[in-house]
mmCIF file of C-alpha atoms in Angstrom:
data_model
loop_
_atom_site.group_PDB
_atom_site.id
_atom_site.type_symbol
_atom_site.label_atom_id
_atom_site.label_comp_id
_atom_site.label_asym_id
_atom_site.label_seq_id
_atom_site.Cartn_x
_atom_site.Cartn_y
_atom_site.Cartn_z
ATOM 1 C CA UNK A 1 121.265 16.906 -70.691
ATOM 2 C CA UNK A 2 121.808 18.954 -74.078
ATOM 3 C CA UNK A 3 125.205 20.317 -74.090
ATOM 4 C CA UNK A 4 123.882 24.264 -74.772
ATOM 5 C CA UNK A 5 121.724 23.826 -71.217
ATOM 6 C CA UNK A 6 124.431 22.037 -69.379
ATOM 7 C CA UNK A 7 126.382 25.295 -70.666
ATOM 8 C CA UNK A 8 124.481 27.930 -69.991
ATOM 9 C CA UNK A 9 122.487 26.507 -66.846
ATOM 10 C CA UNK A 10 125.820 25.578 -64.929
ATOM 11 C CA UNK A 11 126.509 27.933 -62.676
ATOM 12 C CA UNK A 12 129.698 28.064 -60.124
ATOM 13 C CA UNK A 13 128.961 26.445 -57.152
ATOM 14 C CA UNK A 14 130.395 27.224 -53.154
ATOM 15 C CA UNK A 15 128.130 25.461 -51.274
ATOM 16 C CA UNK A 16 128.322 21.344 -50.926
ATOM 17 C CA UNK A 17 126.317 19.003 -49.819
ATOM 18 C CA UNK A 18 128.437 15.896 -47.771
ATOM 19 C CA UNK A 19 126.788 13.707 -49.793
ATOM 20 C CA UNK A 20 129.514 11.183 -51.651
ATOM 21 C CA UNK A 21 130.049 11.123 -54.972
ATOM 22 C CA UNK A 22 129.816 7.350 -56.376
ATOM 23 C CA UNK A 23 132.985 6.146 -58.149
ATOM 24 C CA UNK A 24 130.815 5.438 -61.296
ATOM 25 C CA UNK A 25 129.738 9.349 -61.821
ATOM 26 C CA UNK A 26 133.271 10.399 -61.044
ATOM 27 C CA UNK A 27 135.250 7.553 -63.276
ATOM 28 C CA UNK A 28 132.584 9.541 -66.491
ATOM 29 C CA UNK A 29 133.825 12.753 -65.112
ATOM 30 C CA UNK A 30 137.744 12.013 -65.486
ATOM 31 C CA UNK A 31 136.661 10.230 -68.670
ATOM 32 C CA UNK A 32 135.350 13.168 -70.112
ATOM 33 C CA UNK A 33 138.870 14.782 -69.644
ATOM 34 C CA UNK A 34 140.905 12.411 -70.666
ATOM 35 C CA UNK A 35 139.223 12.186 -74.266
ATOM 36 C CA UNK A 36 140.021 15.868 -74.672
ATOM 37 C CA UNK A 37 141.510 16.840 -77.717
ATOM 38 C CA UNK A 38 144.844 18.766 -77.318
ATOM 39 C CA UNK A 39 147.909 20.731 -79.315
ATOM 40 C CA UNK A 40 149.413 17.080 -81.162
ATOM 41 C CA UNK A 41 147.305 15.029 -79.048
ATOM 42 C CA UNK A 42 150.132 15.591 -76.429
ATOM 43 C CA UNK A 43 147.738 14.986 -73.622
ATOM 44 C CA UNK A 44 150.429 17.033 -70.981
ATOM 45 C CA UNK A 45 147.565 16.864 -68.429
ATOM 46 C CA UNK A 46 147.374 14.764 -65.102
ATOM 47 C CA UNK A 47 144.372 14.497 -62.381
ATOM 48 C CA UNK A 48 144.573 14.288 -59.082
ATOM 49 C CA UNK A 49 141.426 13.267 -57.284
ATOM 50 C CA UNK A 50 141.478 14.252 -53.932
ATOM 51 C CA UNK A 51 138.839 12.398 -51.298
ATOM 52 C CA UNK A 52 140.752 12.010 -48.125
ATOM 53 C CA UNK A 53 139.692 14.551 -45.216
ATOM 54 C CA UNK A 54 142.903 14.858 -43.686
ATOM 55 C CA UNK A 55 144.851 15.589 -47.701
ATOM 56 C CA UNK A 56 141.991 17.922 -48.310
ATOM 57 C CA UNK A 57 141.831 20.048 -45.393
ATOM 58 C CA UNK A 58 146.006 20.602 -46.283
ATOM 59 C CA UNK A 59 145.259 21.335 -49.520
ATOM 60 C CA UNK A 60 142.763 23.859 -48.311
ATOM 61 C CA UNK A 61 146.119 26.231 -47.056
ATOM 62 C CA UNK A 62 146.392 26.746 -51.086
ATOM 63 C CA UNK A 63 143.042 28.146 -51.257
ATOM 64 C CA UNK A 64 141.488 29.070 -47.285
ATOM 65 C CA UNK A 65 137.889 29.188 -48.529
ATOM 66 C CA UNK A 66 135.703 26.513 -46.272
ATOM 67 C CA UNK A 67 133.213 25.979 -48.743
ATOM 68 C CA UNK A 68 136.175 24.722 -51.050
ATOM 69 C CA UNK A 69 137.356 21.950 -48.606
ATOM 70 C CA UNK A 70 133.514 21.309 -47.809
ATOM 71 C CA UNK A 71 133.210 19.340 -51.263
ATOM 72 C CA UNK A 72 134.061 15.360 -51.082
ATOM 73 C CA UNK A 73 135.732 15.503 -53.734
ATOM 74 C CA UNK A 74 138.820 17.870 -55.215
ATOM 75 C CA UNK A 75 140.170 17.351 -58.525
ATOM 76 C CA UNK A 76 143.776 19.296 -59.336
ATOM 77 C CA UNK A 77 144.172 19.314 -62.969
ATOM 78 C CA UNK A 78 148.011 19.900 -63.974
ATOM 79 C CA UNK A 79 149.980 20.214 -66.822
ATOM 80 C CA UNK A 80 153.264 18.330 -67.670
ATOM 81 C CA UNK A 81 154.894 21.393 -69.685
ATOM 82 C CA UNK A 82 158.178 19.007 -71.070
ATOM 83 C CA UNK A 83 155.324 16.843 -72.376
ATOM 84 C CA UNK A 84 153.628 19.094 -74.236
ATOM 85 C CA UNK A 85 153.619 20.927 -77.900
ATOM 86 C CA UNK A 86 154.991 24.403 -78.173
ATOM 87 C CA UNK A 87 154.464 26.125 -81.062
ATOM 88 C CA UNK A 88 157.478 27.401 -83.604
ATOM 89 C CA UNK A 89 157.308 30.718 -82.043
ATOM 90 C CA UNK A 90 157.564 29.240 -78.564
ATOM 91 C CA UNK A 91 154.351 29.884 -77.496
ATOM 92 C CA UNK A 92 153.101 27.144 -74.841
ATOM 93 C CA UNK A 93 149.865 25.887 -75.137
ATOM 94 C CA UNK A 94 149.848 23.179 -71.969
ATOM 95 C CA UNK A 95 147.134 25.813 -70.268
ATOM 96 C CA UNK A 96 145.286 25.933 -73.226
ATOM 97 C CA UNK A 97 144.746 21.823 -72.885
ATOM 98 C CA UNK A 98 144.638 21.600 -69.507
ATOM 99 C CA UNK A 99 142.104 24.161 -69.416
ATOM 100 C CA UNK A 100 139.660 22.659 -72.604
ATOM 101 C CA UNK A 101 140.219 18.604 -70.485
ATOM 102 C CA UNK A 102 138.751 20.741 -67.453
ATOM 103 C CA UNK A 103 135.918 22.155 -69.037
ATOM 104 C CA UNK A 104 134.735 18.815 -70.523
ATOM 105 C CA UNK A 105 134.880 17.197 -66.847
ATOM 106 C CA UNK A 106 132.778 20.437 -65.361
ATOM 107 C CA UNK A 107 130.203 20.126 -68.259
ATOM 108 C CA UNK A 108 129.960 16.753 -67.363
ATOM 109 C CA UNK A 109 129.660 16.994 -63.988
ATOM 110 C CA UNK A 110 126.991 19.445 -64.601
ATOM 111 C CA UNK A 111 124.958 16.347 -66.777
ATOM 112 C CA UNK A 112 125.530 14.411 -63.450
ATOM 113 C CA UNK A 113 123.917 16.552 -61.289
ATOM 114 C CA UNK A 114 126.935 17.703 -59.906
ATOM 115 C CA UNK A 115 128.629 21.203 -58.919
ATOM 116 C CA UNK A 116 131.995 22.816 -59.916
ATOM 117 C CA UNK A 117 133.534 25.599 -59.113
ATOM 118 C CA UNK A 118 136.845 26.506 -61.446
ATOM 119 C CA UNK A 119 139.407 27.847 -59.089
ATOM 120 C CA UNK A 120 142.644 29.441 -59.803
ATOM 121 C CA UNK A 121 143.410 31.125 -56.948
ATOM 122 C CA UNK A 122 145.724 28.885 -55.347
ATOM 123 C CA UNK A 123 149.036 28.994 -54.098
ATOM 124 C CA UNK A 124 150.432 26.763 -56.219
ATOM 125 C CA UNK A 125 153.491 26.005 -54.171
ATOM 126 C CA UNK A 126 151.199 24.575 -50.884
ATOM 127 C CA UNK A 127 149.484 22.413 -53.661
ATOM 128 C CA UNK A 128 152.196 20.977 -54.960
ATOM 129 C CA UNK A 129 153.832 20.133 -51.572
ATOM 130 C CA UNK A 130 150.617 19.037 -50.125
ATOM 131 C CA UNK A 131 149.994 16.571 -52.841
ATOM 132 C CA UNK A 132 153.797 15.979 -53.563
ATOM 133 C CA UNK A 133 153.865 17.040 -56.902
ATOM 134 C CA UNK A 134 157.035 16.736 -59.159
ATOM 135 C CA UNK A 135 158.722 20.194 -59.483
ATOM 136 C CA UNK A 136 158.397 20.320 -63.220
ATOM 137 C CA UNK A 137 154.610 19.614 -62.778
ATOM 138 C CA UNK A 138 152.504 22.789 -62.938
ATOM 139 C CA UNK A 139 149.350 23.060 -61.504
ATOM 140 C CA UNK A 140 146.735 24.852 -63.835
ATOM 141 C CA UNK A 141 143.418 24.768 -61.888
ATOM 142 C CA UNK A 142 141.182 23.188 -59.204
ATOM 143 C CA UNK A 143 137.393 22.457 -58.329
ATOM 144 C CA UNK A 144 135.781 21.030 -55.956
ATOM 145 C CA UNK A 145 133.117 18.228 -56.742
ATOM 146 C CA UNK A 146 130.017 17.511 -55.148
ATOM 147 C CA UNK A 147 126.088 17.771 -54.401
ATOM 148 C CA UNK A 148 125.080 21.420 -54.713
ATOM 149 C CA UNK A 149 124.226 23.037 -51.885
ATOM 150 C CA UNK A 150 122.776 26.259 -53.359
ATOM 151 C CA UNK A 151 119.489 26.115 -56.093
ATOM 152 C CA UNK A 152 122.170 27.712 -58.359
ATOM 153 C CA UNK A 153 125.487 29.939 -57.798
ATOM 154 C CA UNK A 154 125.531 33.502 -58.296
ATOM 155 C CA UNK A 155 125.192 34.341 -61.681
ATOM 156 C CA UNK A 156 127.398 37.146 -62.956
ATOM 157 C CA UNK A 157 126.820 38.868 -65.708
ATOM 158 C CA UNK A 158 128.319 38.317 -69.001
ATOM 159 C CA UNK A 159 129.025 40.966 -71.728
ATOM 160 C CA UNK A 160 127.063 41.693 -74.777
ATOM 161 C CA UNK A 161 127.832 40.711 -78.072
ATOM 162 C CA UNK A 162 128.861 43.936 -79.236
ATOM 163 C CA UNK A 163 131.533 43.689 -76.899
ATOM 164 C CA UNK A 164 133.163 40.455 -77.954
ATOM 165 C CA UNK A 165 132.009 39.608 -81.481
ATOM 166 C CA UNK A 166 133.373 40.712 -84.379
ATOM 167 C CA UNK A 167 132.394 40.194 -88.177
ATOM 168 C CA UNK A 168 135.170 39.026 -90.793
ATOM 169 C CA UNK A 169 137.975 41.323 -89.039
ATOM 170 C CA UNK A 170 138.230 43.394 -85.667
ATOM 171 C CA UNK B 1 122.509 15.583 -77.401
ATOM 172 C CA UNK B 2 124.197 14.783 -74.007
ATOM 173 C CA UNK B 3 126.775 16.310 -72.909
ATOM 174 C CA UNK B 4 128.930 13.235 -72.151
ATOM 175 C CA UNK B 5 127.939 11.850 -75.760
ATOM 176 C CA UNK B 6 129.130 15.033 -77.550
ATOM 177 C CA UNK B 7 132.893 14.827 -75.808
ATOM 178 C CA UNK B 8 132.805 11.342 -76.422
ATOM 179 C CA UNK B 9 131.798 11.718 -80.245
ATOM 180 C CA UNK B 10 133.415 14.812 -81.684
ATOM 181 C CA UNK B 11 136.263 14.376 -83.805
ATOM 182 C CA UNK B 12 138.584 16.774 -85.309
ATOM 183 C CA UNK B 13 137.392 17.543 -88.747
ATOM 184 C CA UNK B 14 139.586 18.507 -91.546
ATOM 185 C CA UNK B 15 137.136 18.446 -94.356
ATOM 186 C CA UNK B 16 134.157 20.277 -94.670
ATOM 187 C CA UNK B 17 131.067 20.756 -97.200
ATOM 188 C CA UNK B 18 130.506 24.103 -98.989
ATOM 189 C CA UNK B 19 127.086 24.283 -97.090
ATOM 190 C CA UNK B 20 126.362 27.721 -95.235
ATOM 191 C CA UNK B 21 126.105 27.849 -91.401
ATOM 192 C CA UNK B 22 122.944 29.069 -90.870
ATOM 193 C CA UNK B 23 122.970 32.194 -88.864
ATOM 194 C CA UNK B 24 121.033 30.808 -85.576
ATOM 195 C CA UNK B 25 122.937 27.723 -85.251
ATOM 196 C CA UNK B 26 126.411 30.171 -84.992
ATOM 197 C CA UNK B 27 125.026 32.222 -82.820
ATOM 198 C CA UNK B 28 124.313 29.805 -80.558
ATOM 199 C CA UNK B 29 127.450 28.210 -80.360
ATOM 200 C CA UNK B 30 128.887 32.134 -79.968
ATOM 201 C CA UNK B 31 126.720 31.967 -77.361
ATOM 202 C CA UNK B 32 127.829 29.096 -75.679
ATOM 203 C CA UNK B 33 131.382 30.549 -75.409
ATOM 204 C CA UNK B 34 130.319 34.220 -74.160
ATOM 205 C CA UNK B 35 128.540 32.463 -71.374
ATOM 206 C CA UNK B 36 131.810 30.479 -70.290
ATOM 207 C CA UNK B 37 133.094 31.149 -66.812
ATOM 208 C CA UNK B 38 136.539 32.905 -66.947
ATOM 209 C CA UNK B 39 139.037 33.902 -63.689
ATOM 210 C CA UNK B 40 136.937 36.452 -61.796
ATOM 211 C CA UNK B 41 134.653 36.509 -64.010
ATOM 212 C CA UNK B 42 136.730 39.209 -66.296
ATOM 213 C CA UNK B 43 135.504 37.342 -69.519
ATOM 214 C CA UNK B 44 138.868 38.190 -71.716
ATOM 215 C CA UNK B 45 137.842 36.922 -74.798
ATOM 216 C CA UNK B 46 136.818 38.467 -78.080
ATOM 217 C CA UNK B 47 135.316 36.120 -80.919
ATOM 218 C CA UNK B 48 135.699 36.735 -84.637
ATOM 219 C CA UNK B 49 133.945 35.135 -87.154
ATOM 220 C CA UNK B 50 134.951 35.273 -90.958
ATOM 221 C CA UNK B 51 133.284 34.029 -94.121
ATOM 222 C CA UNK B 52 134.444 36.376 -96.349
ATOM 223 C CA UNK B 53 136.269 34.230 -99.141
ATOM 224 C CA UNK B 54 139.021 36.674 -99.925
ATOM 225 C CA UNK B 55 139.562 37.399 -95.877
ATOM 226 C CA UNK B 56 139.386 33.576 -95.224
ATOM 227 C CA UNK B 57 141.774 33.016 -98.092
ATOM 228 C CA UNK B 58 144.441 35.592 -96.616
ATOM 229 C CA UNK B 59 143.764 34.326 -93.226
ATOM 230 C CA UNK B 60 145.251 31.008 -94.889
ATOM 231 C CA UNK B 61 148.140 32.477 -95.028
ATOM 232 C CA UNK B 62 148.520 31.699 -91.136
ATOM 233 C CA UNK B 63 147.883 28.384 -91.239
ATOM 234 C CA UNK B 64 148.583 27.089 -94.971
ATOM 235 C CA UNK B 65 145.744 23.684 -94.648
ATOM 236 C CA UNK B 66 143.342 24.007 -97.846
ATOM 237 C CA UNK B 67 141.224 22.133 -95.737
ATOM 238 C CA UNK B 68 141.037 25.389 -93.133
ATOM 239 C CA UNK B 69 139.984 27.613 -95.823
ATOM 240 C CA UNK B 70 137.552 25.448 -97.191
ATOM 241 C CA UNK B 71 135.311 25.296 -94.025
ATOM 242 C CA UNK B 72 132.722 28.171 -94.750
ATOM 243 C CA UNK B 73 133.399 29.839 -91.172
ATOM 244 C CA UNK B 74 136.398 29.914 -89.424
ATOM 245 C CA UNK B 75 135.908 31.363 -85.738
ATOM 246 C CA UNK B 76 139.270 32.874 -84.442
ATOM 247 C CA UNK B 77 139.305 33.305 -80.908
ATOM 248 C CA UNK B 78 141.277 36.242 -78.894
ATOM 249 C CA UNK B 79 142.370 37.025 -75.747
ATOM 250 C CA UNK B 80 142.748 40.878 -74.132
ATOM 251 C CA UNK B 81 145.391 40.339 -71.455
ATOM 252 C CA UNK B 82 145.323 43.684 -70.016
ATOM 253 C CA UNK B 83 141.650 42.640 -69.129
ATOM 254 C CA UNK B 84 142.026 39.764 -67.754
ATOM 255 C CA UNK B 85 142.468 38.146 -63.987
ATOM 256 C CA UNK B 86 146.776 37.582 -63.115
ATOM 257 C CA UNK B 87 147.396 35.915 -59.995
ATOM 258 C CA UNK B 88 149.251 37.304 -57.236
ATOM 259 C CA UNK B 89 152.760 35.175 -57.941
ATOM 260 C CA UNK B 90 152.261 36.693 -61.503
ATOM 261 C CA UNK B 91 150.764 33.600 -63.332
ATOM 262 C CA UNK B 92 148.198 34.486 -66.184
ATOM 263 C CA UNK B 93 144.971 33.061 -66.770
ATOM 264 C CA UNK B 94 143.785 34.392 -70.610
ATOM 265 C CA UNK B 95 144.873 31.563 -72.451
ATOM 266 C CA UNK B 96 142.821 29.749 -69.674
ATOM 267 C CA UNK B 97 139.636 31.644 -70.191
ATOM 268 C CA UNK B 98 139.432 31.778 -73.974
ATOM 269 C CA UNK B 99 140.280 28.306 -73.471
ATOM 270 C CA UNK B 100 137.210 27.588 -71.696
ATOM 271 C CA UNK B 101 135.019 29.474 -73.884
ATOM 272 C CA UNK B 102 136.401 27.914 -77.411
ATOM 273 C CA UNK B 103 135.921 24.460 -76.198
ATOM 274 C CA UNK B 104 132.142 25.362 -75.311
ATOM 275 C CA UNK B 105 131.942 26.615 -78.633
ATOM 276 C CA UNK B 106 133.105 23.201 -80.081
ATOM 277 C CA UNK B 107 130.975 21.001 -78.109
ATOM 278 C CA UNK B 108 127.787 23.039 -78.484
ATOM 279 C CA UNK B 109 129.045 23.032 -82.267
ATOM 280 C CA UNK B 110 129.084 19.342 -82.107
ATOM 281 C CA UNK B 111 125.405 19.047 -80.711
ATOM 282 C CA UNK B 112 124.486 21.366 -84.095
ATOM 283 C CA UNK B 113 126.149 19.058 -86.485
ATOM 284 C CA UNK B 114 128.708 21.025 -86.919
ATOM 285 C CA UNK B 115 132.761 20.155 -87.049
ATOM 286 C CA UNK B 116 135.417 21.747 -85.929
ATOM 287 C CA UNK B 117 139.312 21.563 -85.532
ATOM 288 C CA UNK B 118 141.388 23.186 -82.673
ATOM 289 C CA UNK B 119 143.986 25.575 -84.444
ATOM 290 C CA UNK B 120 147.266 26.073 -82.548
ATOM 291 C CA UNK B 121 150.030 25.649 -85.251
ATOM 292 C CA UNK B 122 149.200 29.212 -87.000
ATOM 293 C CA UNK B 123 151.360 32.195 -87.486
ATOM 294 C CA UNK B 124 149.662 34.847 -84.981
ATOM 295 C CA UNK B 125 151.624 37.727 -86.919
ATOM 296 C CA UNK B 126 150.018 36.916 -90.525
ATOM 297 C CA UNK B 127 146.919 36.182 -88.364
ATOM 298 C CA UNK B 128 146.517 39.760 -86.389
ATOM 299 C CA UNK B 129 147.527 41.700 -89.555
ATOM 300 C CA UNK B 130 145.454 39.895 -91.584
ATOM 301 C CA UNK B 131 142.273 40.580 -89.335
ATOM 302 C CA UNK B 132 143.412 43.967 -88.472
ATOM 303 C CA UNK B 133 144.034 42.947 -84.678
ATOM 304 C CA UNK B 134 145.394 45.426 -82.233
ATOM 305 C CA UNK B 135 148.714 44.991 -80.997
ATOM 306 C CA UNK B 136 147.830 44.407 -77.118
ATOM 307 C CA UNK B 137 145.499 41.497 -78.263
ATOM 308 C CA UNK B 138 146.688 37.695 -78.319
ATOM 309 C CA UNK B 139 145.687 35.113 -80.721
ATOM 310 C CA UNK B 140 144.819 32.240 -78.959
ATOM 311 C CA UNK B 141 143.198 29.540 -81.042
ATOM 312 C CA UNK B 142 140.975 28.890 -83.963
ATOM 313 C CA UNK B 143 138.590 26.278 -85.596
ATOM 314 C CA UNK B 144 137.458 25.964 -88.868
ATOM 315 C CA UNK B 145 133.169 25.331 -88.880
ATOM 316 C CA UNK B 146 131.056 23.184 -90.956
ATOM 317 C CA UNK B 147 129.093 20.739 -92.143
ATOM 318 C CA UNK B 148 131.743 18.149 -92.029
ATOM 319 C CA UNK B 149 132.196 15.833 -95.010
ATOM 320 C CA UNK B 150 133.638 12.684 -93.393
ATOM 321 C CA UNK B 151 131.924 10.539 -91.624
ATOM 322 C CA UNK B 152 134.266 11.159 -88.886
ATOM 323 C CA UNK B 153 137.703 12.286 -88.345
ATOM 324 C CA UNK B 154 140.613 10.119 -87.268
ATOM 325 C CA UNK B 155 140.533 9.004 -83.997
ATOM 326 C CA UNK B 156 143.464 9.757 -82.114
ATOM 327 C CA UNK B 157 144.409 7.342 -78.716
ATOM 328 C CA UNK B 158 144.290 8.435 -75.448
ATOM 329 C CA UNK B 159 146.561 8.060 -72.841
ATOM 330 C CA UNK B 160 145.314 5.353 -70.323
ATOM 331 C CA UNK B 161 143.952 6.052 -67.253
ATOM 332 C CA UNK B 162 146.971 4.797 -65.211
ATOM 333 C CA UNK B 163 149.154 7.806 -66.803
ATOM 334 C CA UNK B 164 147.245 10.577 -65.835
ATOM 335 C CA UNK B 165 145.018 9.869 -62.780
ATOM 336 C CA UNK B 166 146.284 9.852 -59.119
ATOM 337 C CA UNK B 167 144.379 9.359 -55.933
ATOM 338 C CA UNK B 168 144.557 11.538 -53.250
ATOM 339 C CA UNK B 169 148.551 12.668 -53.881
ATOM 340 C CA UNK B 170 150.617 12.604 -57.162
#
């Protein structure tokens, strides 16, 4: 699948099928994370891939939504902030690549016929307790991973160019 | 190009041709990041594109690379906090969201031919005064754009899979 398609046909997805997803498609997903680029090529991010009913439905305190824990497949995607670059002014930038890692695996998952839904939402604390997370660790977002259960997810609209572009200054 | 093959392939490219961008091929990859999904869908992000030689050449000043100024586009990418999603423990989600939408920009850029190079290490001061930026507004990243003129850019290593995957709990 072309990259612009996967992009602008993906939509967010809340309904799952209970359909597995085979190891091989999942192994390209976290593939297409870990080959990220990121601030230094720090790489601060870890993934947590979360299959196992009983682990899920915990995790599904941090975010109540039964559609979410419906998925066969969670990945957590945090960010190891001591690990990561930080600009001379102190600005962080461990969200910034977490966040570009995630997009690559939901693109991809989108090219394997599979449905993501970016979730932030959480109560970070249950997710980190659930899944036993190291207190430094910071959790930066979720999605669940699976067989879409919908022909496509909402679509929302997006604003016009004239809203967000700009030509040589703002 | 696939979507998994464009991840895979793109490099960071610090050297570009003089070549023009033609108009349709940047405003499809401008399009590729407006359509992004952001936190709520609150779509935070404001895009600016400069070619202008003297404005790229003072927008240099941020980020002191010859190899920056040479591309002939540089996309700067912005985030509006006061427009954008916080969570309820107080944890913001802007660099997040213009996150997600700059690295659809690079990968659709990749699929034109294009290079590009996540910015992080710039001076956002010189940066928003140089562009005439308001003062609410945050700098988050930018990329230079091009035809690149190497055949690729270095390849950095990756962290193997054993560092950053978990299954099931951390």
């Amino acid at each position: 699948m072309d990259v612009f398609e996967a992009i602008s046909s993906r939509r967010s997805i809340r309904r799952y099928k209970s359909k597995k997803v085979g190891k091989k498609k999942l192994m390209r997903i976290i593939e297409a994370g870990r080959l990220a680029p990121s601030a230094t090529n720090r790489q601060p991010w870890h993934f947590i891939v979360v299959t196992d009913p009983v682990i899920k439905k915990k995790l599904g305190e941090s975010y109540p939504k039964d559609w979410f824990v419906s998925a066969p497949v969670i990945i957590v995607a945090c960010a190891d902030p001591s690990n990561a670059w930080v600009r001379a002014d102190g600005e962080e930038y461990w969200k910034v690549d977490v966040a570009i890692a995630m997009q690559n695996m939901v693109l991809c998952a989108k090219e394997e016929g599979l449905g993501t839904c970016w979730i932030a939402n959480f109560d970070e604390k249950i997710v980190k307790e659930v899944l036993g997370i190291p207190s430094g660790i910071r959790v930066v977002a979720m999605t669940p991973l699976g067989y879409p259960d919908e022909v496509k997810g909402k679509v929302h609209d997006r604003k016009p160019l004239e809203e967000i572009l700009h030509f040589e200054h703002w």
